[in-house]
PDB file of C-alpha atoms in Angstrom:
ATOM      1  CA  UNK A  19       0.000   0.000   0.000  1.00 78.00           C
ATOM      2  CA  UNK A  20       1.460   3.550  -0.554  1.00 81.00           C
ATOM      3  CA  UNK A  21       2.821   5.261   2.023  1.00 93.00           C
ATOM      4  CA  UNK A  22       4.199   8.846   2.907  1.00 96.00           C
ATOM      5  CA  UNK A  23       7.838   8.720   4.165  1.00 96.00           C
ATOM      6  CA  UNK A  24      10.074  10.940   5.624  1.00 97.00           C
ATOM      7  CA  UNK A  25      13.763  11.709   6.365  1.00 97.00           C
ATOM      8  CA  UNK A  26      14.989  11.915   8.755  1.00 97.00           C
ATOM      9  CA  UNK A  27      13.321  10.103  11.472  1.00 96.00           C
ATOM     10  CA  UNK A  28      15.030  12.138  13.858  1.00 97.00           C
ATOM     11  CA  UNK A  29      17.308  15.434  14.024  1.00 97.00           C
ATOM     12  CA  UNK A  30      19.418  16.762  16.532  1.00 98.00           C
ATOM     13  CA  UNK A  31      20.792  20.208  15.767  1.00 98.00           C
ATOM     14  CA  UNK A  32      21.705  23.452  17.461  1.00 98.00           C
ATOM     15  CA  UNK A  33      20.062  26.753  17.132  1.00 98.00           C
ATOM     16  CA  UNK A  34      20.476  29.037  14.476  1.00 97.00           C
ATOM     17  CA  UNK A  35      21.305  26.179  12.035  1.00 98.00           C
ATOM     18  CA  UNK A  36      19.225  25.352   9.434  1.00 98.00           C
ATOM     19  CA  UNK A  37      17.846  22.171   8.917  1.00 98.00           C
ATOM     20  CA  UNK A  38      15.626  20.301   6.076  1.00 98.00           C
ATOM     21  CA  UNK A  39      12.962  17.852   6.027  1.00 98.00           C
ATOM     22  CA  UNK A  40      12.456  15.017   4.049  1.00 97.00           C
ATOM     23  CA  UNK A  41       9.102  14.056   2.528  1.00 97.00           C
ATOM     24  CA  UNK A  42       8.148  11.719  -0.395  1.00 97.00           C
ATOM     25  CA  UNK A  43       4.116  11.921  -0.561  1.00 96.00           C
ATOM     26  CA  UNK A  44       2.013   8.988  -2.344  1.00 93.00           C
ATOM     27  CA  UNK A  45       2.994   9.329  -6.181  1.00 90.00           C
ATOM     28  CA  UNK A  46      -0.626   9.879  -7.341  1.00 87.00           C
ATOM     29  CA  UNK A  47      -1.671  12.915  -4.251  1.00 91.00           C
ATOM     30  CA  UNK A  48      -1.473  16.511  -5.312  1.00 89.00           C
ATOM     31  CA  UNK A  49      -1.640  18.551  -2.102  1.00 93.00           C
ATOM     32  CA  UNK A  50       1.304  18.263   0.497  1.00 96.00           C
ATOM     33  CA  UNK A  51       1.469  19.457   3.962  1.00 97.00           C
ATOM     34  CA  UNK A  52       3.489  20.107   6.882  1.00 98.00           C
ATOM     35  CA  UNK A  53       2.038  19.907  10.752  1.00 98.00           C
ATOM     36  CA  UNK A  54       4.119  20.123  13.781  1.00 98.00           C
ATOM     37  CA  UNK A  55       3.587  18.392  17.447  1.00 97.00           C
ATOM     38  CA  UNK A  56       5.216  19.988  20.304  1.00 96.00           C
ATOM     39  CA  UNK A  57       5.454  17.159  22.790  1.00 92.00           C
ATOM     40  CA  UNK A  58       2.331  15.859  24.130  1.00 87.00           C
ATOM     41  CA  UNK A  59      -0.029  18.615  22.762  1.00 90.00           C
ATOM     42  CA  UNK A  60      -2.067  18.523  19.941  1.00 91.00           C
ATOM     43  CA  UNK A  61      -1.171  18.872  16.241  1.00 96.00           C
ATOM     44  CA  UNK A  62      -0.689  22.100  14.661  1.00 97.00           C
ATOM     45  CA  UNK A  63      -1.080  23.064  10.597  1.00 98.00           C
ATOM     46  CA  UNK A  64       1.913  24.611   9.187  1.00 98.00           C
ATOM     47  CA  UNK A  65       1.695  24.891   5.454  1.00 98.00           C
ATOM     48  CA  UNK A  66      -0.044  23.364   2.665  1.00 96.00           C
ATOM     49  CA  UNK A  67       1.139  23.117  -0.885  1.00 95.00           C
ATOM     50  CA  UNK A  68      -0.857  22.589  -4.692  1.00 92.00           C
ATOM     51  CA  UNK A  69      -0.153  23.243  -7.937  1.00 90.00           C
ATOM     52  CA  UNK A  70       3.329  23.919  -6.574  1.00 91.00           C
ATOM     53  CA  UNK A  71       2.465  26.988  -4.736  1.00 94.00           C
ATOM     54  CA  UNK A  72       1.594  27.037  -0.795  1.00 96.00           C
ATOM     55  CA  UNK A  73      -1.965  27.540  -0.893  1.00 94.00           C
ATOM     56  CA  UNK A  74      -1.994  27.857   2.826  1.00 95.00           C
ATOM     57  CA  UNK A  75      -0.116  29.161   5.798  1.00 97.00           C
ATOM     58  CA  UNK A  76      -0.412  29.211   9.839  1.00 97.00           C
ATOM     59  CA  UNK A  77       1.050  32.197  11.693  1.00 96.00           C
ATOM     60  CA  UNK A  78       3.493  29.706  12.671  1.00 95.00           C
ATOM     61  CA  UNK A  79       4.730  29.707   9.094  1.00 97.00           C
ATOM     62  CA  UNK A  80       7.013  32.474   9.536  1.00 94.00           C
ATOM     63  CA  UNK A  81       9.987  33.987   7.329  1.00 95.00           C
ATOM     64  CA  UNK A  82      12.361  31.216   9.101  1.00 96.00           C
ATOM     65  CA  UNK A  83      10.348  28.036   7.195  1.00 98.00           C
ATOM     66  CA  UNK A  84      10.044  28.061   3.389  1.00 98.00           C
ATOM     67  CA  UNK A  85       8.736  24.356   1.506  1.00 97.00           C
ATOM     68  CA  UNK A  86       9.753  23.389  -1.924  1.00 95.00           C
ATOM     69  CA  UNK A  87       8.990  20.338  -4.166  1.00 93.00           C
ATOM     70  CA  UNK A  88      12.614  20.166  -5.567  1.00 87.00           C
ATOM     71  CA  UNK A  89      11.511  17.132  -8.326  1.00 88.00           C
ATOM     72  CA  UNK A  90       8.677  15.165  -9.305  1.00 79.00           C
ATOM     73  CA  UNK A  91       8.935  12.873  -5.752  1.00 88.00           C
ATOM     74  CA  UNK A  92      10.318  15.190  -2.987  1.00 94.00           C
ATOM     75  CA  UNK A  93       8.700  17.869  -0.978  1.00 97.00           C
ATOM     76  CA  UNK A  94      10.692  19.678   1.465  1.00 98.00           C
ATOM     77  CA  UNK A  95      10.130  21.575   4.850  1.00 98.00           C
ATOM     78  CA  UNK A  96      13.688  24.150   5.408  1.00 98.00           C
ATOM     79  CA  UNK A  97      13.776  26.084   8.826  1.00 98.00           C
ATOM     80  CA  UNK A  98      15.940  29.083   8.221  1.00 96.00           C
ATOM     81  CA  UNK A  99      17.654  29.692  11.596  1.00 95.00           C
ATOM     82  CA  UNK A 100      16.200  26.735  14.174  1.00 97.00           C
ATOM     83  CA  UNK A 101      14.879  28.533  17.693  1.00 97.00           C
ATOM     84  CA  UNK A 102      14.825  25.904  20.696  1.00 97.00           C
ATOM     85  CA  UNK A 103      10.934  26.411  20.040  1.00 96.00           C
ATOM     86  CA  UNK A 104      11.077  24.753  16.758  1.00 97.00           C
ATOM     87  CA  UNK A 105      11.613  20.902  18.766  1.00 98.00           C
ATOM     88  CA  UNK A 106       8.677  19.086  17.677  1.00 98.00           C
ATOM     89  CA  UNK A 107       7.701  16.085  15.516  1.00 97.00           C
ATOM     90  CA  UNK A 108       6.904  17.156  12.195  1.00 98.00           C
ATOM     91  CA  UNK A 109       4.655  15.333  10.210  1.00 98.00           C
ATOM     92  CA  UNK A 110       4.099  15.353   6.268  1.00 98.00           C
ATOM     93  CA  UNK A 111       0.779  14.768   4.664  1.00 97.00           C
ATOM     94  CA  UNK A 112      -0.646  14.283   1.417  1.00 95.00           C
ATOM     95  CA  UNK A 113      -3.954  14.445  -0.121  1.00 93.00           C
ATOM     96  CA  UNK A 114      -5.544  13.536  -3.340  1.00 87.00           C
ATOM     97  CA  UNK A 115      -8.293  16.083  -2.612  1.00 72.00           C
ATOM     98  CA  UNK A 116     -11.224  13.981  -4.383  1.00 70.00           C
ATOM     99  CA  UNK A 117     -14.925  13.987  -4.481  1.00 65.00           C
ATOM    100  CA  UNK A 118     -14.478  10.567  -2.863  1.00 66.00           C
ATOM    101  CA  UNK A 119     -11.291  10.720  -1.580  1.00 69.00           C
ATOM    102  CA  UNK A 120     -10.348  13.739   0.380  1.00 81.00           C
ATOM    103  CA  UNK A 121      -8.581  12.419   3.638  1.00 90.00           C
ATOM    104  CA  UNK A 122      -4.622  13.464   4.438  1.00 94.00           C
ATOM    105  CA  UNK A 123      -1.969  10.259   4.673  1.00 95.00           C
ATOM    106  CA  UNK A 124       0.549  11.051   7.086  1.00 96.00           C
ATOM    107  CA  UNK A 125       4.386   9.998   7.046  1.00 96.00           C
ATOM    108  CA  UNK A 126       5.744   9.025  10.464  1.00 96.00           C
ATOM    109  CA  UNK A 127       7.157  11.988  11.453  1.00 97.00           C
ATOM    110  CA  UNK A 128      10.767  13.322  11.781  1.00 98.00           C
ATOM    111  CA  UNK A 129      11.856  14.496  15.215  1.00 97.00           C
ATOM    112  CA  UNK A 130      13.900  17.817  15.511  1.00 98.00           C
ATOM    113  CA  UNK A 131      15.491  18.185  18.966  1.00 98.00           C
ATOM    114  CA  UNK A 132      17.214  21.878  18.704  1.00 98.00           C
ATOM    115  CA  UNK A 133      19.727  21.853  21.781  1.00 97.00           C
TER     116      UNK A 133
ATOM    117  CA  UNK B   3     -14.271  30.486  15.647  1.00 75.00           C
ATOM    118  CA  UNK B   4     -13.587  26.886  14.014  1.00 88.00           C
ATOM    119  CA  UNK B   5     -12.593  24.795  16.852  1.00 94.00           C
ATOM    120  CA  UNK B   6     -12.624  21.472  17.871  1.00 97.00           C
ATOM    121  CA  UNK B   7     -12.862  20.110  21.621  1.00 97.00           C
ATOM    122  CA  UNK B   8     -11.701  16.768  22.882  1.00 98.00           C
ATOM    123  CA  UNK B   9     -12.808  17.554  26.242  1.00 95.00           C
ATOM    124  CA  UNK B  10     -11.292  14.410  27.522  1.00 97.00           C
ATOM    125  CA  UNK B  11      -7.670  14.374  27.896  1.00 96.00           C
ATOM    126  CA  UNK B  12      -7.725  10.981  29.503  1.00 97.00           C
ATOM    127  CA  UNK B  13      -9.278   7.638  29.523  1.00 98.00           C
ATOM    128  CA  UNK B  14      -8.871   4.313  30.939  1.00 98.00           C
ATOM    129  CA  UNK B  15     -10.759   1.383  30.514  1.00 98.00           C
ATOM    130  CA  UNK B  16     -10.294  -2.421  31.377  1.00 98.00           C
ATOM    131  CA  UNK B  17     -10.084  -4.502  28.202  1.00 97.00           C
ATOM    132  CA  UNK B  18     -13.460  -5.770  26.783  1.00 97.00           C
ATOM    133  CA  UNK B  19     -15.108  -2.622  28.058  1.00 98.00           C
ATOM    134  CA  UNK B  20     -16.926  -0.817  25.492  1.00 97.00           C
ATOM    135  CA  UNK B  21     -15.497   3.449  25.523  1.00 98.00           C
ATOM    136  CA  UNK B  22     -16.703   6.246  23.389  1.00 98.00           C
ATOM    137  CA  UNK B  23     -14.392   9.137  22.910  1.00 98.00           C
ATOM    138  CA  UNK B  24     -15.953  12.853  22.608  1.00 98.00           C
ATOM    139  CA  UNK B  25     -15.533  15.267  19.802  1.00 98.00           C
ATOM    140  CA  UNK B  26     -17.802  18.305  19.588  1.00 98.00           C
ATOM    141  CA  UNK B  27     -17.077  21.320  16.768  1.00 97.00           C
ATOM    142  CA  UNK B  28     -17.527  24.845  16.320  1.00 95.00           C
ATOM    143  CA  UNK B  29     -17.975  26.106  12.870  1.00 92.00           C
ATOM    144  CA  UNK B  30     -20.212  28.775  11.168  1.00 90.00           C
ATOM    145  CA  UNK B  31     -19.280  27.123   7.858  1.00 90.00           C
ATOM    146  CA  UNK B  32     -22.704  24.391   6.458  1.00 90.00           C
ATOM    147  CA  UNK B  33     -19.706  22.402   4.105  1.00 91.00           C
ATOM    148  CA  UNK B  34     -17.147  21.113   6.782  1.00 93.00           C
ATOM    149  CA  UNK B  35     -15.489  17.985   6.725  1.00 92.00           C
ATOM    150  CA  UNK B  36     -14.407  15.601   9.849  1.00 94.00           C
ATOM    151  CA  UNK B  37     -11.615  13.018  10.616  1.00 95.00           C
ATOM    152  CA  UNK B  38     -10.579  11.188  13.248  1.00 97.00           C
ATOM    153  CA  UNK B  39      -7.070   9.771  13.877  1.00 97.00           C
ATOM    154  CA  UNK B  40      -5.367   7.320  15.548  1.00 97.00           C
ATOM    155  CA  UNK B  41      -1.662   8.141  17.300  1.00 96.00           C
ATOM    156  CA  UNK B  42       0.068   4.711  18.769  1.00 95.00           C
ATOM    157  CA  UNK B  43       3.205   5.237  20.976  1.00 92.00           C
ATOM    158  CA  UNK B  44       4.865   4.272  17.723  1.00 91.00           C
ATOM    159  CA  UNK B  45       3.776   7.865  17.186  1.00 91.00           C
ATOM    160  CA  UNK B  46       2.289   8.178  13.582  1.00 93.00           C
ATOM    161  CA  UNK B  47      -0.872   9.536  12.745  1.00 95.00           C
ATOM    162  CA  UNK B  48      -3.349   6.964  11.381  1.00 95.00           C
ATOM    163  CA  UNK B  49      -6.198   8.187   9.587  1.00 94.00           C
ATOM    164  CA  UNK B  50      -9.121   6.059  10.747  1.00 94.00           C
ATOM    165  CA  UNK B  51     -12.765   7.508   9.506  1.00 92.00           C
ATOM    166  CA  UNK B  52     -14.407  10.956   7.016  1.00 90.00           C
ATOM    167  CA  UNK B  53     -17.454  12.182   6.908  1.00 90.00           C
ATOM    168  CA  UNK B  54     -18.758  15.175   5.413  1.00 88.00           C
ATOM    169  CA  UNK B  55     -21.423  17.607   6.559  1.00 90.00           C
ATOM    170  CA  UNK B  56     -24.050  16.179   4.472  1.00 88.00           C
ATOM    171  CA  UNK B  57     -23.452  12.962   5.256  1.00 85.00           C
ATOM    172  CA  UNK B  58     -25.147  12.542   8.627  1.00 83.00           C
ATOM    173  CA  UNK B  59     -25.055   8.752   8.626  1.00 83.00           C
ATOM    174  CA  UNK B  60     -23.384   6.905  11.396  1.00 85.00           C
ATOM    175  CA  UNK B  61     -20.501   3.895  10.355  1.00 86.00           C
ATOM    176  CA  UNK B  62     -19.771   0.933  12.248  1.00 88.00           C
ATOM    177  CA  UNK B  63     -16.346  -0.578  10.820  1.00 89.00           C
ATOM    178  CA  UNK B  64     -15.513  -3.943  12.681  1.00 93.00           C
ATOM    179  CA  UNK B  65     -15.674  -2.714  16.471  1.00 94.00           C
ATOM    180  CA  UNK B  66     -15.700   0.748  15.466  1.00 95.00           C
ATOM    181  CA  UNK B  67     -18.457   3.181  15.254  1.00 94.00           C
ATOM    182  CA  UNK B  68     -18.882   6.840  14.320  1.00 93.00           C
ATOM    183  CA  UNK B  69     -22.099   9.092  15.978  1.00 94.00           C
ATOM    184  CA  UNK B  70     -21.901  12.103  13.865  1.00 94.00           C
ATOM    185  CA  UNK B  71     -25.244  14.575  14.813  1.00 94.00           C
ATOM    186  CA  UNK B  72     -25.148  17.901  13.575  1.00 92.00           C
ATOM    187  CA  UNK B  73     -27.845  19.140  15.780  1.00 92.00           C
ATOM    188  CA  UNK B  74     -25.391  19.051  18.353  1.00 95.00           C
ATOM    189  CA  UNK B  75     -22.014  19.301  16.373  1.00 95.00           C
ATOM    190  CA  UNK B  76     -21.128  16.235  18.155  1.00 96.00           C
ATOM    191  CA  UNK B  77     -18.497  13.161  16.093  1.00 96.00           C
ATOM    192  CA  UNK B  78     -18.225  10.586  18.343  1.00 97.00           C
ATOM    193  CA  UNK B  79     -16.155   7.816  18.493  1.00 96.00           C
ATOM    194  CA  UNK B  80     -16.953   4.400  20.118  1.00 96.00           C
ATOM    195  CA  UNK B  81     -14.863   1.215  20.583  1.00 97.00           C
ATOM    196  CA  UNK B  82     -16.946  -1.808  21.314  1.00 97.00           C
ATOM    197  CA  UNK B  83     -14.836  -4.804  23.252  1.00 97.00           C
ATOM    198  CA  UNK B  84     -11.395  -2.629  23.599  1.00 97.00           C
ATOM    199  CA  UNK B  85      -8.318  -4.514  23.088  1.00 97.00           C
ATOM    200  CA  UNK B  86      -5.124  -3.399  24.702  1.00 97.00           C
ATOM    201  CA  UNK B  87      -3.569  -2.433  21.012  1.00 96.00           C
ATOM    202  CA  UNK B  88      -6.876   0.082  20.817  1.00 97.00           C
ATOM    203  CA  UNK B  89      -4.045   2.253  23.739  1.00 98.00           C
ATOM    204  CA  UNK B  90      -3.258   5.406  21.285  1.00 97.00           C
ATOM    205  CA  UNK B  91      -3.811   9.283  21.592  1.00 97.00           C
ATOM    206  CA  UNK B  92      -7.098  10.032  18.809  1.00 98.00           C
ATOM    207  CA  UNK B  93      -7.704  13.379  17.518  1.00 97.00           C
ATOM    208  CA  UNK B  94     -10.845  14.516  16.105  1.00 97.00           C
ATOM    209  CA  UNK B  95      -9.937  17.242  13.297  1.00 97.00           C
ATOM    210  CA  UNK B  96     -11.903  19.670  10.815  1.00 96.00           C
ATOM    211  CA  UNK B  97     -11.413  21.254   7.463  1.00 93.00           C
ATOM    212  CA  UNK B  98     -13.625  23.310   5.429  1.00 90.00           C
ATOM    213  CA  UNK B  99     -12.403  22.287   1.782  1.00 85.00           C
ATOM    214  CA  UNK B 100     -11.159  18.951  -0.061  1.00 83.00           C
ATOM    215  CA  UNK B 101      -7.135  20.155   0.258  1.00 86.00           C
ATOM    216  CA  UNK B 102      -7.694  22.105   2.922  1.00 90.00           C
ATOM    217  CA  UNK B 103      -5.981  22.610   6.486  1.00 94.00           C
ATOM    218  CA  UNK B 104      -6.704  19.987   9.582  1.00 96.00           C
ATOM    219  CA  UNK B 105      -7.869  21.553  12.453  1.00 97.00           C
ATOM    220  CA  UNK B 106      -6.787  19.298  15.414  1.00 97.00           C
ATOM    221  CA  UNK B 107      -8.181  18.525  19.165  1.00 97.00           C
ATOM    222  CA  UNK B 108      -6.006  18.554  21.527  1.00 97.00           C
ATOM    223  CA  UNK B 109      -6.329  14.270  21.614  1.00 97.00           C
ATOM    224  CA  UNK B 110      -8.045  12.033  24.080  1.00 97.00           C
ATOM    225  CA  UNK B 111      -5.093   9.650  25.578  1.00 97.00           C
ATOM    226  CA  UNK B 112      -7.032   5.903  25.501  1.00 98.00           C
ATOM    227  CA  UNK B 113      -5.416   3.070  28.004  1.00 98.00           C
ATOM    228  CA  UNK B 114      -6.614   0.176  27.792  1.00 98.00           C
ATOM    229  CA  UNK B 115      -5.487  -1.845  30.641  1.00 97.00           C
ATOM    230  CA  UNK B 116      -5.462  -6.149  30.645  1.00 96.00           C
TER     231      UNK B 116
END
């Protein structure tokens, strides 16, 4: 069955770098997203992305995060400067948006520790 | 304000007992669309059931079953004879278009004890 992965599973990295985030979404899904979970609260919508554009964006989606679907497979989640704030598991999603078919598949998550 | 509530954080149940898990929404919007998830200690999200707004019929999928009542803004979730493996944080979500953003509860934490 298809699947949404991501790389890597976890990150460890100190503030101010910058960091990326792997996704490959199922081949045939046309909208991509990013959420975040802080630890042991709920999960938070960061960006979504169609048509490749970002059709969406939290407040959390600041001038430090930018996405970008460098190829036909990858879509990717770049934090500019990483704040100890930014720790979280962040999740991709994809979509095929359809009358019939409109639920997000998530990837298991990559873990960013900034220390 | 679009919202949803999971007004229980925590539940615990002894396995075989039946549990439903609370989701009530806030929305001004009459085209919404509703999820609910699954989140193992494995930690990834597992989409489990969809509805939209104008489909007010309730599922049953194997020991699963979905309440969703508008009249009340209520999509409940029940698990009939709970396993220990049912254990997981769900979240109830919203979104207002096909492609559009998941609105998350803040989860209800499910232990199922043996």
């Amino acid at each position: 069955e298809p699947e949404v992965t991501q790389t890597p599973s976890h990150q460890v990295t100190q503030m101010g770098q910058e960091v990326i985030l792997r996704c490959v979404p199922i081949s045939n899904h046309l909208y991509f997203y990013w959420y975040r979970q802080i630890l042991g609260q709920k999960v938070e919508f960061l960006v979504s992305f169609y048509n490749n554009e970002i059709s969406e964006k939290s407040e959390i989606f600041d001038d430090q995060f930018s996405v970008e679907r460098p190829d036909g497979s990858n879509f990717t989640l770049k934090i500019r400067s990483t704040k100890l704030e930014d720790s979280a598991m962040y999740f991709c999603a994809s979509s095929e948006a359809e009358v019939l078919s409109y639920e997000q598949y998530f990837g298991p998550g990559t873990r960013l520790t900034v220390t | 304000a679009q919202k949803v509530t999971q007004a229980q954080t925590e539940i615990s149940v002894v396995e075989k007992e039946d549990v439903t898990l609370d989701c009530v929404y806030e929305t001004r919007d009459t085209t919404y669309y509703l999820f609910w998830y699954k989140q193992p200690p494995s930690g990834e999200l597992v989409f489990l059931i969809r509805r939209n707004s104008f489909d007010e019929q309730n599922e049953i999928s194997g020991r699963y079953s979905w309440n969703f009542q508008k009249s009340t803004s209520s999509f409940n979730f029940t698990i009939t004879a709970s396993q220990v493996v049912d254990s997981a944080v769900y979240f109830c979500a919203l979104s207002f278009r096909k492609g559009g953003k998941l609105i998350f509860g803040q989860g209800t934490e499910l232990s199922v004890k043996p």
